[in-house]
Amino acid sequence: MRLTIHGYSTALFATWYFIEELGLLLDAGDGLTSNLLGKTGKIKHVFISHADRDHLGGLLQYNQLFSHRRPHIYYPKDANSFRFLEDFTGRFDPHTSGTIWTPLEDEQMIDIKTNYRVQGFENKHIDVSGQLKSLSYKVIETKNKLKPEFAKLSSHDIVALKKEKGDGYINEQLQKNVLIYSADTPVFDYSKFDNCDVLIHEATFLKKDELEKGNDRNKHSSLEDVMEMVANISVGQLILGHFSSRYDSSEIDKSIKKLIAHYNIKIPVFRIPIGEVSRDILNGNPLN
């Protein structure tokens, strides 16, 4: 499936990504509804990574406009701010009672469409022992494929065998990571982001040493760390976002291109410009 992804992501101010084909919203920062306009009505499932306001500032307006469609809002189970939000919206906008607010466990799977699931997994942005307060998300496509030993059977024999033994006897289930969204997190475990068609990863800071200055209360990634990881895992396309507004776009692009050359990265690399909405990102021009 070709994915149509729209997004905005500037650190501290707002982050959101909308995948049209899946009716899927990842985070809900300010400007969500004003930029998507009518497309906002296509959102069916909202997955919020954590309770920082730049990732949920647009949630109340979205909910006020489209709660009649009974959207699902998912969040980390120990991020208690969402329980207050649910209570507040119920009082402030009583008509929003149709919205379904669901806390998520680590590694929990949610069906969003036939053959598509979203799995949240704990990251290290808000690292509190024994509490799940921040999540990254993985979109998984599941397909059934005929087992090799039955490949030479006629269609008539396959149908007969399926009736006799069941679908699970003749088919094997294959899973593919269509998309992985890091949300806010430091780079912490390459395997969590490996083997995906599209990786959306934050890169708040450009250099590793900026992470070591002690001013990052909730942990983030550097562009250098992200590109080093991407060079060592299997990713089809990369979208970089959540850059700090301390940088200008030319400085960010120069750093990305330098690291692309350093690691000999061949996959398409896209980035979300500071303070700008990117529409149909994967249909645009990559930096390389």
PDB file of C-alpha atoms in Angstrom:
ATOM      1  CA  MET A   1       0.000   0.000   0.000  1.00  0.00           C
ATOM      2  CA  ARG A   2       1.265   3.452  -0.920  1.00  0.00           C
ATOM      3  CA  LEU A   3       0.956   5.740   2.088  1.00  0.00           C
ATOM      4  CA  THR A   4      -0.190   9.353   1.871  1.00  0.00           C
ATOM      5  CA  ILE A   5       1.374  11.017   4.912  1.00  0.00           C
ATOM      6  CA  HIS A   6       0.818  14.612   5.962  1.00  0.00           C
ATOM      7  CA  GLY A   7       2.642  16.072   8.920  1.00  0.00           C
ATOM      8  CA  TYR A   8       3.940  18.937  11.009  1.00  0.00           C
ATOM      9  CA  SER A   9       6.686  18.550  13.573  1.00  0.00           C
ATOM     10  CA  THR A  10       8.670  21.330  15.217  1.00  0.00           C
ATOM     11  CA  ALA A  11      10.064  20.562  18.665  1.00  0.00           C
ATOM     12  CA  LEU A  12       8.322  22.313  21.567  1.00  0.00           C
ATOM     13  CA  PHE A  13       5.531  23.741  19.366  1.00  0.00           C
ATOM     14  CA  ALA A  14       3.545  20.958  17.670  1.00  0.00           C
ATOM     15  CA  THR A  15       3.793  17.470  16.188  1.00  0.00           C
ATOM     16  CA  TRP A  16       1.238  15.400  14.270  1.00  0.00           C
ATOM     17  CA  TYR A  17       1.266  12.916  11.379  1.00  0.00           C
ATOM     18  CA  PHE A  18      -1.810  11.726   9.471  1.00  0.00           C
ATOM     19  CA  ILE A  19      -1.782   8.603   7.275  1.00  0.00           C
ATOM     20  CA  GLU A  20      -4.817   8.896   4.998  1.00  0.00           C
ATOM     21  CA  GLU A  21      -5.179   5.301   3.779  1.00  0.00           C
ATOM     22  CA  LEU A  22      -5.333   3.998   7.347  1.00  0.00           C
ATOM     23  CA  GLY A  23      -7.416   6.791   8.907  1.00  0.00           C
ATOM     24  CA  LEU A  24      -4.579   6.984  11.403  1.00  0.00           C
ATOM     25  CA  LEU A  25      -3.344  10.002  13.358  1.00  0.00           C
ATOM     26  CA  LEU A  26      -0.064   9.823  15.252  1.00  0.00           C
ATOM     27  CA  ASP A  27      -0.003  12.588  17.871  1.00  0.00           C
ATOM     28  CA  ALA A  28      -2.272  15.630  17.701  1.00  0.00           C
ATOM     29  CA  GLY A  29      -0.364  18.886  18.113  1.00  0.00           C
ATOM     30  CA  ASP A  30      -1.648  22.380  17.369  1.00  0.00           C
ATOM     31  CA  GLY A  31      -2.703  23.178  13.816  1.00  0.00           C
ATOM     32  CA  LEU A  32      -4.046  19.686  13.172  1.00  0.00           C
ATOM     33  CA  THR A  33      -7.595  20.603  12.143  1.00  0.00           C
ATOM     34  CA  SER A  34      -6.794  24.003  10.612  1.00  0.00           C
ATOM     35  CA  ASN A  35      -4.296  22.396   8.231  1.00  0.00           C
ATOM     36  CA  LEU A  36      -6.112  19.172   7.404  1.00  0.00           C
ATOM     37  CA  LEU A  37      -9.545  20.854   7.193  1.00  0.00           C
ATOM     38  CA  GLY A  38     -11.976  18.342   5.656  1.00  0.00           C
ATOM     39  CA  LYS A  39      -9.400  15.568   5.692  1.00  0.00           C
ATOM     40  CA  THR A  40      -9.632  15.615   9.491  1.00  0.00           C
ATOM     41  CA  GLY A  41     -12.937  13.783   9.148  1.00  0.00           C
ATOM     42  CA  LYS A  42     -11.084  10.762   7.776  1.00  0.00           C
ATOM     43  CA  ILE A  43      -9.327  10.188  11.102  1.00  0.00           C
ATOM     44  CA  LYS A  44     -10.701   7.140  12.895  1.00  0.00           C
ATOM     45  CA  HIS A  45      -7.873   6.202  15.262  1.00  0.00           C
ATOM     46  CA  VAL A  46      -5.695   8.627  17.239  1.00  0.00           C
ATOM     47  CA  PHE A  47      -2.552   7.347  18.941  1.00  0.00           C
ATOM     48  CA  ILE A  48      -0.902   9.844  21.308  1.00  0.00           C
ATOM     49  CA  SER A  49       2.672   9.101  22.313  1.00  0.00           C
ATOM     50  CA  HIS A  50       2.808  11.058  25.589  1.00  0.00           C
ATOM     51  CA  ALA A  51       1.157  13.908  27.439  1.00  0.00           C
ATOM     52  CA  ASP A  52       3.363  16.852  26.390  1.00  0.00           C
ATOM     53  CA  ARG A  53       1.182  19.675  25.072  1.00  0.00           C
ATOM     54  CA  ASP A  54       3.000  19.986  21.758  1.00  0.00           C
ATOM     55  CA  HIS A  55       1.772  16.466  20.979  1.00  0.00           C
ATOM     56  CA  LEU A  56      -1.851  16.892  22.022  1.00  0.00           C
ATOM     57  CA  GLY A  57      -2.691  20.613  21.702  1.00  0.00           C
ATOM     58  CA  GLY A  58      -4.957  19.969  18.718  1.00  0.00           C
ATOM     59  CA  LEU A  59      -6.789  17.059  20.298  1.00  0.00           C
ATOM     60  CA  LEU A  60      -9.606  19.040  21.926  1.00  0.00           C
ATOM     61  CA  GLN A  61     -10.703  20.749  18.725  1.00  0.00           C
ATOM     62  CA  TYR A  62     -10.506  17.506  16.760  1.00  0.00           C
ATOM     63  CA  ASN A  63     -12.609  15.798  19.404  1.00  0.00           C
ATOM     64  CA  GLN A  64     -15.110  18.656  19.513  1.00  0.00           C
ATOM     65  CA  LEU A  65     -15.612  18.505  15.735  1.00  0.00           C
ATOM     66  CA  PHE A  66     -15.670  14.755  15.144  1.00  0.00           C
ATOM     67  CA  SER A  67     -16.694  12.968  18.352  1.00  0.00           C
ATOM     68  CA  HIS A  68     -20.022  12.118  16.665  1.00  0.00           C
ATOM     69  CA  ARG A  69     -18.060   9.638  14.543  1.00  0.00           C
ATOM     70  CA  ARG A  70     -16.937   7.810  17.695  1.00  0.00           C
ATOM     71  CA  PRO A  71     -13.180   8.122  17.169  1.00  0.00           C
ATOM     72  CA  HIS A  72     -10.765   6.055  19.245  1.00  0.00           C
ATOM     73  CA  ILE A  73      -8.044   7.855  21.213  1.00  0.00           C
ATOM     74  CA  TYR A  74      -5.212   5.696  22.576  1.00  0.00           C
ATOM     75  CA  TYR A  75      -2.535   6.739  25.066  1.00  0.00           C
ATOM     76  CA  PRO A  76       0.103   5.243  27.431  1.00  0.00           C
ATOM     77  CA  LYS A  77      -1.694   3.697  30.382  1.00  0.00           C
ATOM     78  CA  ASP A  78       0.160   5.593  33.109  1.00  0.00           C
ATOM     79  CA  ALA A  79      -0.068   9.013  31.444  1.00  0.00           C
ATOM     80  CA  ASN A  80      -2.778  10.202  33.815  1.00  0.00           C
ATOM     81  CA  SER A  81      -3.290  13.531  32.030  1.00  0.00           C
ATOM     82  CA  PHE A  82      -5.511  11.749  29.514  1.00  0.00           C
ATOM     83  CA  ARG A  83      -7.999  10.725  32.172  1.00  0.00           C
ATOM     84  CA  PHE A  84      -8.294  14.392  33.168  1.00  0.00           C
ATOM     85  CA  LEU A  85      -8.710  15.352  29.506  1.00  0.00           C
ATOM     86  CA  GLU A  86     -11.487  12.825  29.055  1.00  0.00           C
ATOM     87  CA  ASP A  87     -13.250  14.147  32.137  1.00  0.00           C
ATOM     88  CA  PHE A  88     -12.722  17.786  31.105  1.00  0.00           C
ATOM     89  CA  THR A  89     -14.011  17.336  27.572  1.00  0.00           C
ATOM     90  CA  GLY A  90     -17.038  15.484  28.886  1.00  0.00           C
ATOM     91  CA  ARG A  91     -17.890  18.525  31.015  1.00  0.00           C
ATOM     92  CA  PHE A  92     -16.819  21.304  28.629  1.00  0.00           C
ATOM     93  CA  ASP A  93     -18.196  19.682  25.452  1.00  0.00           C
ATOM     94  CA  PRO A  94     -20.885  17.237  26.676  1.00  0.00           C
ATOM     95  CA  HIS A  95     -21.678  16.185  23.108  1.00  0.00           C
ATOM     96  CA  THR A  96     -18.226  14.532  22.852  1.00  0.00           C
ATOM     97  CA  SER A  97     -19.326  11.512  24.878  1.00  0.00           C
ATOM     98  CA  GLY A  98     -19.065   9.303  21.780  1.00  0.00           C
ATOM     99  CA  THR A  99     -15.262   9.357  21.833  1.00  0.00           C
ATOM    100  CA  ILE A 100     -13.607   6.161  23.077  1.00  0.00           C
ATOM    101  CA  TRP A 101     -10.533   6.804  25.257  1.00  0.00           C
ATOM    102  CA  THR A 102      -8.330   3.729  25.677  1.00  0.00           C
ATOM    103  CA  PRO A 103      -5.165   3.314  27.785  1.00  0.00           C
ATOM    104  CA  LEU A 104      -2.523   1.066  26.209  1.00  0.00           C
ATOM    105  CA  GLU A 105      -0.179  -1.476  27.735  1.00  0.00           C
ATOM    106  CA  ASP A 106       3.343  -1.957  26.411  1.00  0.00           C
ATOM    107  CA  GLU A 107       3.327  -4.099  23.231  1.00  0.00           C
ATOM    108  CA  GLN A 108      -0.489  -4.060  23.036  1.00  0.00           C
ATOM    109  CA  MET A 109      -1.969  -4.560  19.562  1.00  0.00           C
ATOM    110  CA  ILE A 110      -4.935  -2.580  18.222  1.00  0.00           C
ATOM    111  CA  ASP A 111      -6.797  -3.504  15.018  1.00  0.00           C
ATOM    112  CA  ILE A 112      -7.410  -0.374  12.930  1.00  0.00           C
ATOM    113  CA  LYS A 113      -8.353  -1.845   9.561  1.00  0.00           C
ATOM    114  CA  THR A 114      -8.606  -5.257   7.925  1.00  0.00           C
ATOM    115  CA  ASN A 115      -5.084  -6.739   7.978  1.00  0.00           C
ATOM    116  CA  TYR A 116      -3.619  -3.694   9.779  1.00  0.00           C
ATOM    117  CA  ARG A 117      -2.734  -3.296  13.441  1.00  0.00           C
ATOM    118  CA  VAL A 118      -0.952  -0.692  15.522  1.00  0.00           C
ATOM    119  CA  GLN A 119       1.354  -1.778  18.309  1.00  0.00           C
ATOM    120  CA  GLY A 120       2.621   0.625  20.940  1.00  0.00           C
ATOM    121  CA  PHE A 121       5.968  -0.050  22.543  1.00  0.00           C
ATOM    122  CA  GLU A 122       7.682   1.715  25.418  1.00  0.00           C
ATOM    123  CA  ASN A 123      10.396   4.191  24.552  1.00  0.00           C
ATOM    124  CA  LYS A 124      12.795   6.204  26.699  1.00  0.00           C
ATOM    125  CA  HIS A 125      11.390   9.717  26.401  1.00  0.00           C
ATOM    126  CA  ILE A 126       9.796   9.637  29.854  1.00  0.00           C
ATOM    127  CA  ASP A 127      11.723   6.890  31.595  1.00  0.00           C
ATOM    128  CA  VAL A 128       9.982   6.225  34.917  1.00  0.00           C
ATOM    129  CA  SER A 129      10.547   2.820  36.473  1.00  0.00           C
ATOM    130  CA  GLY A 130       7.369   0.762  36.647  1.00  0.00           C
ATOM    131  CA  GLN A 131       5.242   3.311  34.777  1.00  0.00           C
ATOM    132  CA  LEU A 132       4.359   3.506  31.095  1.00  0.00           C
ATOM    133  CA  LYS A 133       4.213   7.185  30.176  1.00  0.00           C
ATOM    134  CA  SER A 134       5.545   7.371  26.602  1.00  0.00           C
ATOM    135  CA  LEU A 135       5.130   5.147  23.559  1.00  0.00           C
ATOM    136  CA  SER A 136       6.447   4.722  20.049  1.00  0.00           C
ATOM    137  CA  TYR A 137       4.123   3.084  17.511  1.00  0.00           C
ATOM    138  CA  LYS A 138       4.433   0.397  14.877  1.00  0.00           C
ATOM    139  CA  VAL A 139       1.932  -0.219  12.035  1.00  0.00           C
ATOM    140  CA  ILE A 140       1.865  -3.906  11.116  1.00  0.00           C
ATOM    141  CA  GLU A 141       0.312  -5.435   8.015  1.00  0.00           C
ATOM    142  CA  THR A 142      -0.704  -9.098   8.243  1.00  0.00           C
ATOM    143  CA  LYS A 143      -1.233 -11.310   5.199  1.00  0.00           C
ATOM    144  CA  ASN A 144      -1.994 -14.973   4.670  1.00  0.00           C
ATOM    145  CA  LYS A 145       0.241 -16.806   2.207  1.00  0.00           C
ATOM    146  CA  LEU A 146      -0.164 -20.327   0.906  1.00  0.00           C
ATOM    147  CA  LYS A 147       2.415 -22.639   2.459  1.00  0.00           C
ATOM    148  CA  PRO A 148       5.085 -23.772  -0.037  1.00  0.00           C
ATOM    149  CA  GLU A 149       4.158 -27.430   0.239  1.00  0.00           C
ATOM    150  CA  PHE A 150       0.708 -26.699  -1.224  1.00  0.00           C
ATOM    151  CA  ALA A 151       1.878 -24.399  -4.034  1.00  0.00           C
ATOM    152  CA  LYS A 152       1.457 -27.008  -6.781  1.00  0.00           C
ATOM    153  CA  LEU A 153      -2.092 -28.009  -5.849  1.00  0.00           C
ATOM    154  CA  SER A 154      -4.970 -27.025  -8.083  1.00  0.00           C
ATOM    155  CA  SER A 155      -7.379 -24.375  -6.865  1.00  0.00           C
ATOM    156  CA  HIS A 156     -10.020 -27.111  -6.493  1.00  0.00           C
ATOM    157  CA  ASP A 157      -7.731 -29.149  -4.235  1.00  0.00           C
ATOM    158  CA  ILE A 158      -6.783 -26.086  -2.194  1.00  0.00           C
ATOM    159  CA  VAL A 159     -10.429 -25.226  -1.567  1.00  0.00           C
ATOM    160  CA  ALA A 160     -11.177 -28.846  -0.589  1.00  0.00           C
ATOM    161  CA  LEU A 161      -8.189 -28.966   1.774  1.00  0.00           C
ATOM    162  CA  LYS A 162      -9.170 -25.673   3.337  1.00  0.00           C
ATOM    163  CA  LYS A 163     -12.684 -26.965   4.010  1.00  0.00           C
ATOM    164  CA  GLU A 164     -11.303 -30.167   5.527  1.00  0.00           C
ATOM    165  CA  LYS A 165      -8.385 -28.807   7.564  1.00  0.00           C
ATOM    166  CA  GLY A 166      -9.102 -25.114   7.968  1.00  0.00           C
ATOM    167  CA  ASP A 167      -7.397 -21.944   6.736  1.00  0.00           C
ATOM    168  CA  GLY A 168      -4.562 -22.175   9.255  1.00  0.00           C
ATOM    169  CA  TYR A 169      -3.512 -25.562   7.892  1.00  0.00           C
ATOM    170  CA  ILE A 170      -2.781 -24.380   4.347  1.00  0.00           C
ATOM    171  CA  ASN A 171      -1.745 -20.765   4.971  1.00  0.00           C
ATOM    172  CA  GLU A 172       1.034 -19.150   6.937  1.00  0.00           C
ATOM    173  CA  GLN A 173       0.664 -15.674   8.410  1.00  0.00           C
ATOM    174  CA  LEU A 174       3.201 -13.076   7.311  1.00  0.00           C
ATOM    175  CA  GLN A 175       3.713  -9.775   9.081  1.00  0.00           C
ATOM    176  CA  LYS A 176       5.360  -6.635   7.761  1.00  0.00           C
ATOM    177  CA  ASN A 177       6.196  -3.385   9.516  1.00  0.00           C
ATOM    178  CA  VAL A 178       4.592  -0.849   7.199  1.00  0.00           C
ATOM    179  CA  LEU A 179       5.536   2.128   9.351  1.00  0.00           C
ATOM    180  CA  ILE A 180       7.277   2.873  12.636  1.00  0.00           C
ATOM    181  CA  TYR A 181       6.840   6.191  14.445  1.00  0.00           C
ATOM    182  CA  SER A 182       9.442   6.944  17.084  1.00  0.00           C
ATOM    183  CA  ALA A 183       7.615   9.894  18.683  1.00  0.00           C
ATOM    184  CA  ASP A 184       9.890  11.661  21.177  1.00  0.00           C
ATOM    185  CA  THR A 185      12.669   9.358  22.340  1.00  0.00           C
ATOM    186  CA  PRO A 186      16.409   8.941  22.345  1.00  0.00           C
ATOM    187  CA  VAL A 187      17.869   6.225  20.138  1.00  0.00           C
ATOM    188  CA  PHE A 188      17.972   3.281  22.525  1.00  0.00           C
ATOM    189  CA  ASP A 189      17.497  -0.075  20.753  1.00  0.00           C
ATOM    190  CA  TYR A 190      18.090  -0.491  17.027  1.00  0.00           C
ATOM    191  CA  SER A 191      15.937  -3.617  16.860  1.00  0.00           C
ATOM    192  CA  LYS A 192      12.835  -1.651  17.817  1.00  0.00           C
ATOM    193  CA  PHE A 193      13.028   0.315  14.548  1.00  0.00           C
ATOM    194  CA  ASP A 194      14.458  -2.328  12.222  1.00  0.00           C
ATOM    195  CA  ASN A 195      12.766  -3.865   9.187  1.00  0.00           C
ATOM    196  CA  CYS A 196      10.155  -1.277   8.244  1.00  0.00           C
ATOM    197  CA  ASP A 197       8.971   0.288   5.003  1.00  0.00           C
ATOM    198  CA  VAL A 198       8.770   3.801   6.465  1.00  0.00           C
ATOM    199  CA  LEU A 199      10.467   5.142   9.586  1.00  0.00           C
ATOM    200  CA  ILE A 200       9.342   8.474  11.041  1.00  0.00           C
ATOM    201  CA  HIS A 201      11.935   9.498  13.599  1.00  0.00           C
ATOM    202  CA  GLU A 202      12.518  12.579  15.665  1.00  0.00           C
ATOM    203  CA  ALA A 203      15.843  14.418  15.485  1.00  0.00           C
ATOM    204  CA  THR A 204      15.492  17.293  17.943  1.00  0.00           C
ATOM    205  CA  PHE A 205      19.200  18.087  18.059  1.00  0.00           C
ATOM    206  CA  LEU A 206      21.743  17.891  15.266  1.00  0.00           C
ATOM    207  CA  LYS A 207      24.766  16.670  17.214  1.00  0.00           C
ATOM    208  CA  LYS A 208      25.276  14.022  19.869  1.00  0.00           C
ATOM    209  CA  ASP A 209      27.100  16.365  22.218  1.00  0.00           C
ATOM    210  CA  GLU A 210      23.996  18.563  22.465  1.00  0.00           C
ATOM    211  CA  LEU A 211      22.269  15.675  24.260  1.00  0.00           C
ATOM    212  CA  GLU A 212      25.008  15.656  26.892  1.00  0.00           C
ATOM    213  CA  LYS A 213      24.538  19.195  28.180  1.00  0.00           C
ATOM    214  CA  GLY A 214      22.005  18.146  30.781  1.00  0.00           C
ATOM    215  CA  ASN A 215      19.199  20.437  29.583  1.00  0.00           C
ATOM    216  CA  ASP A 216      17.044  17.676  28.139  1.00  0.00           C
ATOM    217  CA  ARG A 217      14.723  16.672  31.006  1.00  0.00           C
ATOM    218  CA  ASN A 218      12.692  14.313  28.839  1.00  0.00           C
ATOM    219  CA  LYS A 219      15.052  12.542  26.492  1.00  0.00           C
ATOM    220  CA  HIS A 220      15.301  13.140  22.735  1.00  0.00           C
ATOM    221  CA  SER A 221      17.428  12.053  19.763  1.00  0.00           C
ATOM    222  CA  SER A 222      20.181  13.710  17.827  1.00  0.00           C
ATOM    223  CA  LEU A 223      20.327  13.592  14.050  1.00  0.00           C
ATOM    224  CA  GLU A 224      23.768  11.976  14.299  1.00  0.00           C
ATOM    225  CA  ASP A 225      22.379   9.125  16.426  1.00  0.00           C
ATOM    226  CA  VAL A 226      19.406   8.570  14.136  1.00  0.00           C
ATOM    227  CA  MET A 227      21.454   8.452  10.940  1.00  0.00           C
ATOM    228  CA  GLU A 228      23.970   6.090  12.524  1.00  0.00           C
ATOM    229  CA  MET A 229      21.105   3.774  13.483  1.00  0.00           C
ATOM    230  CA  VAL A 230      19.476   3.955  10.026  1.00  0.00           C
ATOM    231  CA  ALA A 231      22.807   3.013   8.437  1.00  0.00           C
ATOM    232  CA  ASN A 232      22.761  -0.196  10.482  1.00  0.00           C
ATOM    233  CA  ILE A 233      19.151  -1.349  10.101  1.00  0.00           C
ATOM    234  CA  SER A 234      16.758  -2.088   7.238  1.00  0.00           C
ATOM    235  CA  VAL A 235      14.479   0.854   6.424  1.00  0.00           C
ATOM    236  CA  GLY A 236      12.736   1.594   3.120  1.00  0.00           C
ATOM    237  CA  GLN A 237      12.190   5.357   3.520  1.00  0.00           C
ATOM    238  CA  LEU A 238      13.054   7.804   6.286  1.00  0.00           C
ATOM    239  CA  ILE A 239      11.107  10.863   7.479  1.00  0.00           C
ATOM    240  CA  LEU A 240      12.926  13.123   9.933  1.00  0.00           C
ATOM    241  CA  GLY A 241      11.095  15.644  12.100  1.00  0.00           C
ATOM    242  CA  HIS A 242      10.843  17.368  15.471  1.00  0.00           C
ATOM    243  CA  PHE A 243      13.896  19.552  14.842  1.00  0.00           C
ATOM    244  CA  SER A 244      14.504  22.319  17.344  1.00  0.00           C
ATOM    245  CA  SER A 245      13.645  25.800  16.087  1.00  0.00           C
ATOM    246  CA  ARG A 246      17.125  26.929  17.182  1.00  0.00           C
ATOM    247  CA  TYR A 247      18.236  25.713  13.729  1.00  0.00           C
ATOM    248  CA  ASP A 248      17.287  27.066  10.339  1.00  0.00           C
ATOM    249  CA  SER A 249      16.275  24.827   7.453  1.00  0.00           C
ATOM    250  CA  SER A 250      19.521  25.255   5.515  1.00  0.00           C
ATOM    251  CA  GLU A 251      21.555  24.174   8.559  1.00  0.00           C
ATOM    252  CA  ILE A 252      19.371  21.101   9.030  1.00  0.00           C
ATOM    253  CA  ASP A 253      19.539  20.113   5.355  1.00  0.00           C
ATOM    254  CA  LYS A 254      23.298  20.559   5.269  1.00  0.00           C
ATOM    255  CA  SER A 255      23.700  18.288   8.308  1.00  0.00           C
ATOM    256  CA  ILE A 256      21.399  15.619   6.858  1.00  0.00           C
ATOM    257  CA  LYS A 257      23.187  15.576   3.501  1.00  0.00           C
ATOM    258  CA  LYS A 258      26.575  15.361   5.221  1.00  0.00           C
ATOM    259  CA  LEU A 259      25.450  12.304   7.208  1.00  0.00           C
ATOM    260  CA  ILE A 260      23.822  10.705   4.151  1.00  0.00           C
ATOM    261  CA  ALA A 261      27.199  10.907   2.419  1.00  0.00           C
ATOM    262  CA  HIS A 262      29.135   9.778   5.488  1.00  0.00           C
ATOM    263  CA  TYR A 263      27.037   6.624   5.948  1.00  0.00           C
ATOM    264  CA  ASN A 264      26.407   6.090   2.216  1.00  0.00           C
ATOM    265  CA  ILE A 265      22.662   5.988   2.814  1.00  0.00           C
ATOM    266  CA  LYS A 266      20.772   5.051  -0.344  1.00  0.00           C
ATOM    267  CA  ILE A 267      17.152   5.129   0.837  1.00  0.00           C
ATOM    268  CA  PRO A 268      15.026   8.267   0.279  1.00  0.00           C
ATOM    269  CA  VAL A 269      15.376  10.704   3.183  1.00  0.00           C
ATOM    270  CA  PHE A 270      12.687  13.332   3.791  1.00  0.00           C
ATOM    271  CA  ARG A 271      12.493  15.982   6.490  1.00  0.00           C
ATOM    272  CA  ILE A 272       9.757  18.151   7.962  1.00  0.00           C
ATOM    273  CA  PRO A 273      10.782  21.827   7.620  1.00  0.00           C
ATOM    274  CA  ILE A 274      10.778  24.015  10.716  1.00  0.00           C
ATOM    275  CA  GLY A 275       7.370  25.631  11.143  1.00  0.00           C
ATOM    276  CA  GLU A 276       5.836  24.193   7.972  1.00  0.00           C
ATOM    277  CA  VAL A 277       3.256  21.548   7.132  1.00  0.00           C
ATOM    278  CA  SER A 278       4.413  18.821   4.738  1.00  0.00           C
ATOM    279  CA  ARG A 279       1.734  17.264   2.548  1.00  0.00           C
ATOM    280  CA  ASP A 280       1.978  13.835   0.920  1.00  0.00           C
ATOM    281  CA  ILE A 281       5.528  13.613   2.182  1.00  0.00           C
ATOM    282  CA  LEU A 282       6.565  10.435   0.391  1.00  0.00           C
ATOM    283  CA  ASN A 283       5.437  11.854  -2.942  1.00  0.00           C
ATOM    284  CA  GLY A 284       7.771  14.824  -2.565  1.00  0.00           C
ATOM    285  CA  ASN A 285      11.465  15.205  -3.321  1.00  0.00           C
ATOM    286  CA  PRO A 286      13.852  13.535  -0.873  1.00  0.00           C
ATOM    287  CA  LEU A 287      16.999  15.355   0.152  1.00  0.00           C
ATOM    288  CA  ASN A 288      19.072  12.734  -1.660  1.00  0.00           C
TER     289      ASN A 288
END
